[in-house]
mmCIF file of C-alpha atoms in Angstrom:
data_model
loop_
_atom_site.group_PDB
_atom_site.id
_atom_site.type_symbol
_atom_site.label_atom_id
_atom_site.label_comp_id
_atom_site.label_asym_id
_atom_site.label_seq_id
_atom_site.Cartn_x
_atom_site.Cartn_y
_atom_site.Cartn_z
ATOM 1 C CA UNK B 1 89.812 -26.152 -45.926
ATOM 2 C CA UNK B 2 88.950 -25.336 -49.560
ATOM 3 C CA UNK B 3 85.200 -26.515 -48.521
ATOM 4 C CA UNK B 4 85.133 -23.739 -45.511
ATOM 5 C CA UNK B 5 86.327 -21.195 -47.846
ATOM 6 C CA UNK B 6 83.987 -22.164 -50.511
ATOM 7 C CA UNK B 7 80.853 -22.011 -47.925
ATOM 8 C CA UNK B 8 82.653 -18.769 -46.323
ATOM 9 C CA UNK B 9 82.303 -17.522 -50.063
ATOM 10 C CA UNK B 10 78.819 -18.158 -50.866
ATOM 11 C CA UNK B 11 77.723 -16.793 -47.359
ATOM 12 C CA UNK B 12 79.308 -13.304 -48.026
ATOM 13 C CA UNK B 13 77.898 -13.703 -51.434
ATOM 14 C CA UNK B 14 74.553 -14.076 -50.214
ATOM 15 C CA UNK B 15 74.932 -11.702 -46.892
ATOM 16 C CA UNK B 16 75.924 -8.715 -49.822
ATOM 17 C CA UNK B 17 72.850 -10.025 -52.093
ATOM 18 C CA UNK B 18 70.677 -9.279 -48.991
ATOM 19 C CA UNK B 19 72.347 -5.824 -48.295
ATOM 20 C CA UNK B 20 71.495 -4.506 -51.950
ATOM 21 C CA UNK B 21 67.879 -5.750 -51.393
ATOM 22 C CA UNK B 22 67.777 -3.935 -48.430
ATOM 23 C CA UNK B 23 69.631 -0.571 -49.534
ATOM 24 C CA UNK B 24 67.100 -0.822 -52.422
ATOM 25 C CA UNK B 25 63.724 -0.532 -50.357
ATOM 26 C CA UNK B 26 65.891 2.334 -48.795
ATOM 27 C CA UNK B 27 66.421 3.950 -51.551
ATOM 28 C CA UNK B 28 62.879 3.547 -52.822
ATOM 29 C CA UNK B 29 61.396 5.106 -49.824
ATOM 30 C CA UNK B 30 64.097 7.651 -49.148
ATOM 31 C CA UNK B 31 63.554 8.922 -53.405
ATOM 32 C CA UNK B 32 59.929 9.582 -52.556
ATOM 33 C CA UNK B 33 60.289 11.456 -49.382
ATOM 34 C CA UNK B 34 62.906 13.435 -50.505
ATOM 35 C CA UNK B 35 61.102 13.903 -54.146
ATOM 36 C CA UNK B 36 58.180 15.303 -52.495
ATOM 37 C CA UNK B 37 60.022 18.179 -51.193
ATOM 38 C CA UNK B 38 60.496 19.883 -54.279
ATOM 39 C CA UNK B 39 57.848 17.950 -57.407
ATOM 40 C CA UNK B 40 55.499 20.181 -55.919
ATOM 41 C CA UNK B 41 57.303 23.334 -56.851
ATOM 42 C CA UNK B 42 56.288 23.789 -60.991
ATOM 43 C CA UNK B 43 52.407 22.351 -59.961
ATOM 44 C CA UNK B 44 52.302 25.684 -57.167
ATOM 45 C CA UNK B 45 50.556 28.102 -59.943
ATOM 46 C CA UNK B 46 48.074 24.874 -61.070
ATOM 47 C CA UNK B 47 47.090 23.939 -57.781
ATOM 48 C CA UNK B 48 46.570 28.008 -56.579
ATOM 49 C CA UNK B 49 43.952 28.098 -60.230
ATOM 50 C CA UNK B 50 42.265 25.239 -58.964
ATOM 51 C CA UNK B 51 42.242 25.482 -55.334
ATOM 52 C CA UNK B 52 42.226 29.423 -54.698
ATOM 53 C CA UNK B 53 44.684 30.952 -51.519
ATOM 54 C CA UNK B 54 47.134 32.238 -53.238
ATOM 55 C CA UNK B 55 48.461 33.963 -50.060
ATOM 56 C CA UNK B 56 49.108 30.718 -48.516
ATOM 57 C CA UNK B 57 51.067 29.343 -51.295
ATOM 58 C CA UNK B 58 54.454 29.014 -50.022
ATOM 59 C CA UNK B 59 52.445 27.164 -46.817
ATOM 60 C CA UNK B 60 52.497 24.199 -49.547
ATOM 61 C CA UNK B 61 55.962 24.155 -49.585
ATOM 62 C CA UNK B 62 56.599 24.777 -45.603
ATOM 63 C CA UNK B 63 54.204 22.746 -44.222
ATOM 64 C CA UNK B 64 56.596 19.730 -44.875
ATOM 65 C CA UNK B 65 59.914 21.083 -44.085
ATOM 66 C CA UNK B 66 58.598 22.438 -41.006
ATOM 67 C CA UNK B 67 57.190 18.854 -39.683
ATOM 68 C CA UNK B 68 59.500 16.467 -41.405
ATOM 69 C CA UNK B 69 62.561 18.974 -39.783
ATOM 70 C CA UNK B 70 60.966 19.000 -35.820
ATOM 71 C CA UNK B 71 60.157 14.921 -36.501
ATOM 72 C CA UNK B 72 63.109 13.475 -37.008
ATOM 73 C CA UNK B 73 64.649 13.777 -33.492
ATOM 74 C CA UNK B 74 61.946 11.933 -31.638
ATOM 75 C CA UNK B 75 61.743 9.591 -35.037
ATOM 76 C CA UNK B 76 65.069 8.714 -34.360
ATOM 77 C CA UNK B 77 65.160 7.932 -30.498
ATOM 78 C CA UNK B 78 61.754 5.930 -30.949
ATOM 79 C CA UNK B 79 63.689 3.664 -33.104
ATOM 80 C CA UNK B 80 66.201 3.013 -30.421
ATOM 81 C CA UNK B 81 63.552 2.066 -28.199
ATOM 82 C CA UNK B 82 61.492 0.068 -30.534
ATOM 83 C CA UNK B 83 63.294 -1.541 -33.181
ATOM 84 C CA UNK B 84 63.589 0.857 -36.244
ATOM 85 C CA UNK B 85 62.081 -1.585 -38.474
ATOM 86 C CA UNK B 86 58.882 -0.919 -37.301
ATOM 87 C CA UNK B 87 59.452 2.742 -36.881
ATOM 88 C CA UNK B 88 60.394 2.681 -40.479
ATOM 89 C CA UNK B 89 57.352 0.748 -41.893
ATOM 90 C CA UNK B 90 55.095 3.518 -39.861
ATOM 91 C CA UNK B 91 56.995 6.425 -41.161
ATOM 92 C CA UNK B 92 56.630 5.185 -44.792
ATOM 93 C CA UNK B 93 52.567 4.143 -44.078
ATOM 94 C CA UNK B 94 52.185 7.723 -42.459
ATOM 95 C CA UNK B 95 53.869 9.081 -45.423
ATOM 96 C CA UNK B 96 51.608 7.375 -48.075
ATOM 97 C CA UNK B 97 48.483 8.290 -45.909
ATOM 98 C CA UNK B 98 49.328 12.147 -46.562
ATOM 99 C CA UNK B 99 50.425 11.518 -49.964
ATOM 100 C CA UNK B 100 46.760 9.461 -50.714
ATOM 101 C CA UNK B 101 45.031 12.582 -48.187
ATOM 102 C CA UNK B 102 47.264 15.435 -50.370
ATOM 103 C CA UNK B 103 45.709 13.913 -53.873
ATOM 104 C CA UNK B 104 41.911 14.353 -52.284
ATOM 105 C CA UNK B 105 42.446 18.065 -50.988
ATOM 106 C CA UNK B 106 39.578 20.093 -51.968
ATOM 107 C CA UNK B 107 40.621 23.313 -51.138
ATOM 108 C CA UNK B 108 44.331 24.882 -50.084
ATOM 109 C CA UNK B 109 43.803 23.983 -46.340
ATOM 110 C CA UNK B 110 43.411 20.580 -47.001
ATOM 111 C CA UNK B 111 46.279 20.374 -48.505
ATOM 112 C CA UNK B 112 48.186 21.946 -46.409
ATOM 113 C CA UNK B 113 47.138 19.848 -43.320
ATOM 114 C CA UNK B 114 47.804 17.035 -44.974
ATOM 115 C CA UNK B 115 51.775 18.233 -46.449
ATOM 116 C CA UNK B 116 52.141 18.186 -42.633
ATOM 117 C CA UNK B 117 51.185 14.652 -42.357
ATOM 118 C CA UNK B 118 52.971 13.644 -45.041
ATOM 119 C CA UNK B 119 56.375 15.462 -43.474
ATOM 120 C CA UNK B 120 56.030 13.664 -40.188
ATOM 121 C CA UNK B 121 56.478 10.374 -42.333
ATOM 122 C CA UNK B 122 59.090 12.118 -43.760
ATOM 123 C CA UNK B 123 60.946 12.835 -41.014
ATOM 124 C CA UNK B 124 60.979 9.058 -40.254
ATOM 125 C CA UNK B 125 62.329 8.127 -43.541
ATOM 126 C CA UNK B 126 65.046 10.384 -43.675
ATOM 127 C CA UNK B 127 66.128 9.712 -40.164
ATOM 128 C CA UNK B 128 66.094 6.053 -39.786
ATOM 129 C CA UNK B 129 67.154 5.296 -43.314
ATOM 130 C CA UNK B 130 70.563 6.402 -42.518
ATOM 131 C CA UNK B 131 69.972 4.743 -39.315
ATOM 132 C CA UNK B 132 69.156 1.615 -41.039
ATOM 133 C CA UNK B 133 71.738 1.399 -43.536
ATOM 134 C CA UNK B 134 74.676 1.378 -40.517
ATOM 135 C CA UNK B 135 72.836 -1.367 -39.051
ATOM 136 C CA UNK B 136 73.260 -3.551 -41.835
ATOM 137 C CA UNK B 137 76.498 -2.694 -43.572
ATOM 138 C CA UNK B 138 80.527 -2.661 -41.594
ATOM 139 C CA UNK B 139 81.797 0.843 -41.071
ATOM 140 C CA UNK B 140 84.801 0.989 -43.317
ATOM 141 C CA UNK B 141 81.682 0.520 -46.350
ATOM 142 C CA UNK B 142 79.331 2.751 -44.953
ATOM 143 C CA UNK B 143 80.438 6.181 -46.524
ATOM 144 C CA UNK B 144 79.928 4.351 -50.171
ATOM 145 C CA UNK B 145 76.295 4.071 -49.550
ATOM 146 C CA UNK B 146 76.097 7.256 -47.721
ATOM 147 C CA UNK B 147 77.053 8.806 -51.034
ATOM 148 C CA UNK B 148 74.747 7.188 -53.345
ATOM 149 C CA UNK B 149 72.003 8.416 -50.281
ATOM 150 C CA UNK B 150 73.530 11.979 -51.297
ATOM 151 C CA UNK B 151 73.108 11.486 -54.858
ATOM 152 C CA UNK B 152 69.420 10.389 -54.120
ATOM 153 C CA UNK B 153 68.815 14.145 -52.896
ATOM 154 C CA UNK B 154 70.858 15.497 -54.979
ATOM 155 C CA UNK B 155 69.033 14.199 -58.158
ATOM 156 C CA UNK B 156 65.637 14.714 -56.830
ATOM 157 C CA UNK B 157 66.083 18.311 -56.063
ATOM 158 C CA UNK B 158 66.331 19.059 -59.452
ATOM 159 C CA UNK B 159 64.421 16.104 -60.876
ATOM 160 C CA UNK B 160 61.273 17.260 -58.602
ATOM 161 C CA UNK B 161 60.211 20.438 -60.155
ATOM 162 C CA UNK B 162 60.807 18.258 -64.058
ATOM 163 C CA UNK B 163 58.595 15.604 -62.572
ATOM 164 C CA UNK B 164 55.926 18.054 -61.315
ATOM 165 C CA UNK B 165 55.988 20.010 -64.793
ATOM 166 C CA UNK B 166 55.432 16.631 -66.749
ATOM 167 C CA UNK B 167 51.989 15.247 -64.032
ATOM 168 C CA UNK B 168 50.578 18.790 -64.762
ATOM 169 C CA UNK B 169 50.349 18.991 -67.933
ATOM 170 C CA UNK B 170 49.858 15.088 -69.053
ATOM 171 C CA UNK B 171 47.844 14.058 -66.190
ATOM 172 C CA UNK B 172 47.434 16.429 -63.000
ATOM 173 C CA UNK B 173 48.688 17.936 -60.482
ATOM 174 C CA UNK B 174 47.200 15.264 -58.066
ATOM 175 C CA UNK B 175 49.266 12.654 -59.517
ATOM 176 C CA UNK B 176 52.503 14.084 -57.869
ATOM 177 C CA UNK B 177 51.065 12.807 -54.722
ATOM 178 C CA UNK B 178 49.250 9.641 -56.057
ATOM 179 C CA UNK B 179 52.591 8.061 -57.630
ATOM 180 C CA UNK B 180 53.884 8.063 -53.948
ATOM 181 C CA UNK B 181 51.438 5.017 -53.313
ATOM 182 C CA UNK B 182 52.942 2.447 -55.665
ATOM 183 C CA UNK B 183 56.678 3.446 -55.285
ATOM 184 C CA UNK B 184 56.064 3.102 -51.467
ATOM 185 C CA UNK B 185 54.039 0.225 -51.502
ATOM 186 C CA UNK B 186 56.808 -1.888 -53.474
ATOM 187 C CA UNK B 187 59.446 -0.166 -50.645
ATOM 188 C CA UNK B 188 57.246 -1.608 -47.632
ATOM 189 C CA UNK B 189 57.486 -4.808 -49.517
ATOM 190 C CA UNK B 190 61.257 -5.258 -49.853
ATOM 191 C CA UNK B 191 61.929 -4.040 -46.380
ATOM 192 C CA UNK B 192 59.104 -6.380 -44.961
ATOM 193 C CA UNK B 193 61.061 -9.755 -46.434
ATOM 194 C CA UNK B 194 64.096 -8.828 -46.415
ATOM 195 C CA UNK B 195 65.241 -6.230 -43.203
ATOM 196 C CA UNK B 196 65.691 -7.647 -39.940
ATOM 197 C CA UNK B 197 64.130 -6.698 -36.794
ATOM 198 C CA UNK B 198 66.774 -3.968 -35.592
ATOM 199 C CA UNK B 199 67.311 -1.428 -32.618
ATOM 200 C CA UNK B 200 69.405 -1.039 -29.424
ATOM 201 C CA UNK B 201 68.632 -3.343 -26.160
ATOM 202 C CA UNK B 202 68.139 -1.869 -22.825
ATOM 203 C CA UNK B 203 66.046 1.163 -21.316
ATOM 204 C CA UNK B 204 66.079 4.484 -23.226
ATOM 205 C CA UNK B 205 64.419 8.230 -22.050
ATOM 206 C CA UNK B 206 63.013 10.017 -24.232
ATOM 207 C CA UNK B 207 63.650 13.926 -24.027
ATOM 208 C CA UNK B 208 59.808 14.863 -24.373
ATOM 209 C CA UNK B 209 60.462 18.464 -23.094
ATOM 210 C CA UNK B 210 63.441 19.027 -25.400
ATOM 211 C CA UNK B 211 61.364 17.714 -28.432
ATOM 212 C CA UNK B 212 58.526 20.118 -27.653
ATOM 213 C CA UNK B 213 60.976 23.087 -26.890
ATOM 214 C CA UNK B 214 62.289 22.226 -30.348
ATOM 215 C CA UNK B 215 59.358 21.743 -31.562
ATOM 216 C CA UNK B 216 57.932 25.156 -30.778
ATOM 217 C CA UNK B 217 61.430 27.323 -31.197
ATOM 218 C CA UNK B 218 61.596 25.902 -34.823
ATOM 219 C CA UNK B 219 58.078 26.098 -35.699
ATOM 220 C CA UNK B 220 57.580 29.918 -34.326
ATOM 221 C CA UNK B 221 60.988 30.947 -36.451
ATOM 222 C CA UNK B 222 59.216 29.361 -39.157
ATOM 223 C CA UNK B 223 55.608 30.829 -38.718
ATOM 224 C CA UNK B 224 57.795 34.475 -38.153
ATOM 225 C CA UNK B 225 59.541 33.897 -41.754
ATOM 226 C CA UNK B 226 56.928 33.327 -43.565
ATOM 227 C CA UNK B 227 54.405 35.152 -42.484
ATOM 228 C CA UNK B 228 56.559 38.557 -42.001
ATOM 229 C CA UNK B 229 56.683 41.240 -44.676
ATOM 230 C CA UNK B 230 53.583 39.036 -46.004
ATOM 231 C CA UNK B 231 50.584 38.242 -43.878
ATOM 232 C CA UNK B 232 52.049 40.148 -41.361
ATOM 233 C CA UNK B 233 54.211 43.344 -41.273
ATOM 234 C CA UNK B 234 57.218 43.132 -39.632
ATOM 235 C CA UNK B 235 57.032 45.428 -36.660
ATOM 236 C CA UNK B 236 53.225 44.193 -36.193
ATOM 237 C CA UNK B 237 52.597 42.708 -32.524
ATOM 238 C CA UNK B 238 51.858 39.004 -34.229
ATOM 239 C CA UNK B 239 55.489 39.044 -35.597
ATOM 240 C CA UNK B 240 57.357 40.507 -32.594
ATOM 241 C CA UNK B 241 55.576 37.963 -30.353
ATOM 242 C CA UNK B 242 56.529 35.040 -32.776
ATOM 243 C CA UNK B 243 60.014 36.438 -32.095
ATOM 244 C CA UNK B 244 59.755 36.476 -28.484
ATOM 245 C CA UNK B 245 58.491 32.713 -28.606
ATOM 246 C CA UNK B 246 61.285 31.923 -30.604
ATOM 247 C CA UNK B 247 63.768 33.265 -28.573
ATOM 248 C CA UNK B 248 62.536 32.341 -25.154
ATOM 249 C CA UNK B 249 62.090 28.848 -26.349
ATOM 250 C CA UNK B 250 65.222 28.303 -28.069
ATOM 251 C CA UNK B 251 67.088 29.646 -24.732
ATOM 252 C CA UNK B 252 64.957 26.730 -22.674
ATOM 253 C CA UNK B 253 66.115 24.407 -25.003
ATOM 254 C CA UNK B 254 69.416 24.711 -24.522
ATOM 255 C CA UNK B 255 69.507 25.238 -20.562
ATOM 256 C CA UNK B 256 67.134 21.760 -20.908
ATOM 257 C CA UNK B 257 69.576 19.906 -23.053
ATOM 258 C CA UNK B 258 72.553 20.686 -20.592
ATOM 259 C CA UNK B 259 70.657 18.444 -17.904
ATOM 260 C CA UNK B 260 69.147 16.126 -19.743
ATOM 261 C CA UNK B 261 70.117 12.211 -19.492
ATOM 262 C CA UNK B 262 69.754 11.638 -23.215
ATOM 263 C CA UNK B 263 69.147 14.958 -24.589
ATOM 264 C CA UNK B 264 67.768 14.973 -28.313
ATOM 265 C CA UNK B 265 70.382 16.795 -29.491
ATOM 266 C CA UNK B 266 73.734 16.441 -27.704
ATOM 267 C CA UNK B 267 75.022 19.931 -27.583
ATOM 268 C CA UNK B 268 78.364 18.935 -27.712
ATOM 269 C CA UNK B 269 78.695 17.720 -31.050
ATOM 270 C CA UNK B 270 79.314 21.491 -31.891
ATOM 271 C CA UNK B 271 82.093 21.450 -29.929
ATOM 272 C CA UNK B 272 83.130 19.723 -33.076
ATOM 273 C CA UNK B 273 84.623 21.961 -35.239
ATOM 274 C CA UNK B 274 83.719 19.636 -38.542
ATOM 275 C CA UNK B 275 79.973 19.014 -37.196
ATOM 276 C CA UNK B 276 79.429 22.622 -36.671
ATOM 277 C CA UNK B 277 81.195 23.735 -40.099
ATOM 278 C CA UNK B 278 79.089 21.088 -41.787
ATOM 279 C CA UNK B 279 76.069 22.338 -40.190
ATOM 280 C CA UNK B 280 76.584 25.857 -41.061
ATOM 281 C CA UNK B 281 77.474 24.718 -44.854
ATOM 282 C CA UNK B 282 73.796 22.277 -45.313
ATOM 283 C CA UNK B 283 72.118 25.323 -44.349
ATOM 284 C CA UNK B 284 72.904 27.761 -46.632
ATOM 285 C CA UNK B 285 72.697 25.078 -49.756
ATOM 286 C CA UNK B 286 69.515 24.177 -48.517
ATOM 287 C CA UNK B 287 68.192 27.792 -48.047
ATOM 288 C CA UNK B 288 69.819 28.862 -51.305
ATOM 289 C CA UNK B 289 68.191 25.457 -52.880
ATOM 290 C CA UNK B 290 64.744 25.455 -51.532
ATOM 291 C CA UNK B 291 64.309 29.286 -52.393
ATOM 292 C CA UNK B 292 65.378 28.492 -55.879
ATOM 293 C CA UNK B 293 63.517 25.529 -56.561
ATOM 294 C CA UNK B 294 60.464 26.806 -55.500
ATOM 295 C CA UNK B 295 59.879 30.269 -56.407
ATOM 296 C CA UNK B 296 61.840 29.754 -60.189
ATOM 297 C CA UNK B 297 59.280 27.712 -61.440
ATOM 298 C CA UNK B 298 56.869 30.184 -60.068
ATOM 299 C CA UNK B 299 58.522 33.217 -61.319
ATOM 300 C CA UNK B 300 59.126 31.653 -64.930
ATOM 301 C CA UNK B 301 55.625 30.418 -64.906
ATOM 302 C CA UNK B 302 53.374 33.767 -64.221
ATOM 303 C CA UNK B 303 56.130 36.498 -65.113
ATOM 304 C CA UNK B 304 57.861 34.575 -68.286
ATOM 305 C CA UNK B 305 54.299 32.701 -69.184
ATOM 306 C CA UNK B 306 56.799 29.112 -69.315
ATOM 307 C CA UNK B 307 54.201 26.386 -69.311
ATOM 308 C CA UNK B 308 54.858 23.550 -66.089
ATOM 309 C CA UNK B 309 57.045 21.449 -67.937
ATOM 310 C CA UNK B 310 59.499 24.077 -69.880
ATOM 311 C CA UNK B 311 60.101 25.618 -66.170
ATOM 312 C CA UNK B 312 60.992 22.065 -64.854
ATOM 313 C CA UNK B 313 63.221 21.741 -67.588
ATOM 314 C CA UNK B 314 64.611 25.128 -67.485
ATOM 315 C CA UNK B 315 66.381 24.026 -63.812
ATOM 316 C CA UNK B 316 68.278 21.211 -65.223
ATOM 317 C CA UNK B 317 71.331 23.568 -64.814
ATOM 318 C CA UNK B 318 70.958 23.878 -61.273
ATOM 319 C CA UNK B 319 71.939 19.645 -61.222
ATOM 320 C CA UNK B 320 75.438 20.612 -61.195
ATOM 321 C CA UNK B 321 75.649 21.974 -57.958
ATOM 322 C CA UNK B 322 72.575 19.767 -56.874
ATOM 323 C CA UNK B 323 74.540 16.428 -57.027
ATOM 324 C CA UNK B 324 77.036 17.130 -54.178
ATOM 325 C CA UNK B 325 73.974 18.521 -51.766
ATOM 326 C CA UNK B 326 74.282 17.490 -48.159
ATOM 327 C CA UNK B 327 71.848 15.127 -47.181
ATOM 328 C CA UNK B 328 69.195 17.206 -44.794
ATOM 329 C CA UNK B 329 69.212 14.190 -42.224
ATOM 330 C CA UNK B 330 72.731 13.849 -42.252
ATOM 331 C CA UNK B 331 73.429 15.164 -38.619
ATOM 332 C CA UNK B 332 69.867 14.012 -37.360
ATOM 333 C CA UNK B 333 70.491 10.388 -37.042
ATOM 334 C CA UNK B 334 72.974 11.148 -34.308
ATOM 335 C CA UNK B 335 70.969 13.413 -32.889
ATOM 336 C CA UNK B 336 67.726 10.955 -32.528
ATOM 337 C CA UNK B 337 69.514 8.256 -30.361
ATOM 338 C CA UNK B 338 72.275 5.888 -31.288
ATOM 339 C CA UNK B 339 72.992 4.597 -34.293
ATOM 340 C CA UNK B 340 76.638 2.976 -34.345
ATOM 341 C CA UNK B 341 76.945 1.200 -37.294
ATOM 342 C CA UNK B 342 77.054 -2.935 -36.585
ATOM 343 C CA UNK B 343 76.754 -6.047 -38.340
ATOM 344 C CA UNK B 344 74.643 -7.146 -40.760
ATOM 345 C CA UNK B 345 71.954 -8.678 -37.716
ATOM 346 C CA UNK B 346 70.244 -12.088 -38.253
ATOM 347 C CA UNK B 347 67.115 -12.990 -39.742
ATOM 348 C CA UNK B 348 64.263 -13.196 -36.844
#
């Protein structure tokens, strides 16, 4: 009996070793892709001086929200179908490709482009990390490591725009991108030894139409944003026709969803009263967040003449109400496919 308990010992010893290994290349990945949503915000007046267009600025900025947000559905059901492993491992290659593709930009448009290849990894990270993570770890200890996944946002949101201040003026502005590469590579590593193969048996459907209804509501409310009261004015055809598309698309959506087998979001889950009041809540602090960190650094850059580094460090404040930030892929794992939590699986 005491042997038994002694080998029951070391085995939970070495299965919670193996979780922390894994929950590390998490983390690793997770820090850059959610890093890389706000380093870039003090380098914005640098990169306009050396790459022109400052019209499309905020486009630097965007261009990643808008493709890591309309990924991370079909990221999510892919991995039920496939083994999120994989899916993982692509996200965070597809994610260093931009990153490597972001440092090389030559002009504004460039960049751009490739901010939008970098957010489609990063809609895989942030998805299937969570997803991931409830694979590997029982559900009364999941909300533990949920938090620290908070904190991980919650830190880089403010530690981002620092970051980006310090590459500027020590290095360059192309190193906010280029210190993606080894941070990612050593993540790939980790996960590659020590995650198993993981993902839901059986056949799965994926809701293609319902992804590219998404896709298009959410990216013309975007393009309408943005480019109203700017580009655009806001009574110009352009913008009322980005409205229509938003609309009409949005209303398809939801008539789609109601028939669909496996829709990519359930629309019942705001039937739930804490869902939809959580949902409500992550969007203002990220609106109120994004806007902040973004512009600030601008503002205190051209109109206060703050160097990079002093406007970084002139947002520390803002980590107060940073740390208890909802986590922007919080509600999309359950909306990307199934992701009960389960055992820690065995090794392939």
């Amino acid at each position: 009996m005491a042997l038994e308990q002694t080998q029951s010992g070391l085995a939970q010893t070495a299965d919670q070793r193996r979780v922390w290994v894994i929950f590390s290349g998490l983390m690793l990945a997770l820090l850059i892709a959610s890093l890389d949503q706000t380093i870039v915000a003090t380098a914005l007046p640098t990169i306009v001086s050396d790459l022109g267009g400052l019209s499309q600025l905020s486009w630097v900025v965007t261009a990643y929200l808008l493709t890591s947000t309309v990924s991370t559905p079909l990221w999510g059901k892919l991995g039920d179908l496939y083994g999120r492993k994989r899916l993982f491992q692509a996200a965070i290659v597809l994610f260093l490709l931009g990153s490597a593709l972001c440092g090389l930009s030559q002009n504004l448009a460039e960049l751009i482009l490739f901010r939008g290849l970098q957010g489609l990894g990063g809609g895989g990270i942030f998805v299937l990390s969570q997803a991931l993570i409830a694979d590997v770890v029982p559900p009364r200890q999941l909300g533990r490591y949920q938090g620290v996944f908070g904190a991980v946002f919650g830190v880089s949101s403010v530690a981002g725009p620092l970051l980006g201040g310090f590459f500027v003026e020590t290095l360059s502005w192309r190193w906010i991108f280029y210190i993606n590469l080894p941070i990612g590579a050593a993540a790939l590593l980790v996960l590659a030894l020590a995650l198993a193969a993981s993902g839901e048996p059986g056949q799965h459907r994926i809701d293609y139409l319902g992804t590219v209804l998404l896709t298009v509501a959410a990216s013309s409310l975007i393009l309408l944003t943005s480019l109203g009261g700017t580009i655009a004015p806001w009574g110009s055809a352009p913008i009322i026709l980005l409205a229509i598309v938003a609309g009409v698309f949005t209303l398809g959506f939801v008539l789609v969803e109601q028939r669909a087998v496996e829709p990519v979001l359930p629309l019942p889950l705001f039937r739930n009263a804490v869902f939809s009041l959580s949902s409500v809540i992550g969007f203002v602090v990220v609106f109120a967040l994004y806007g902040a960190t973004t512009y600030l650094p601008l503002f205190l850059q051209v109109v206060n003449g703050a160097s990079p580094a002093s406007s970084g460090l002139r947002l520390l404040p803002m980590i107060l109400g940073c740390c208890s930030r909802p986590s922007p892929a919080g509600s999309s794992s359950v909306a990307g496919g199934a992701t009960k939590p389960s055992r820690l699986p065995a090794q392939p």
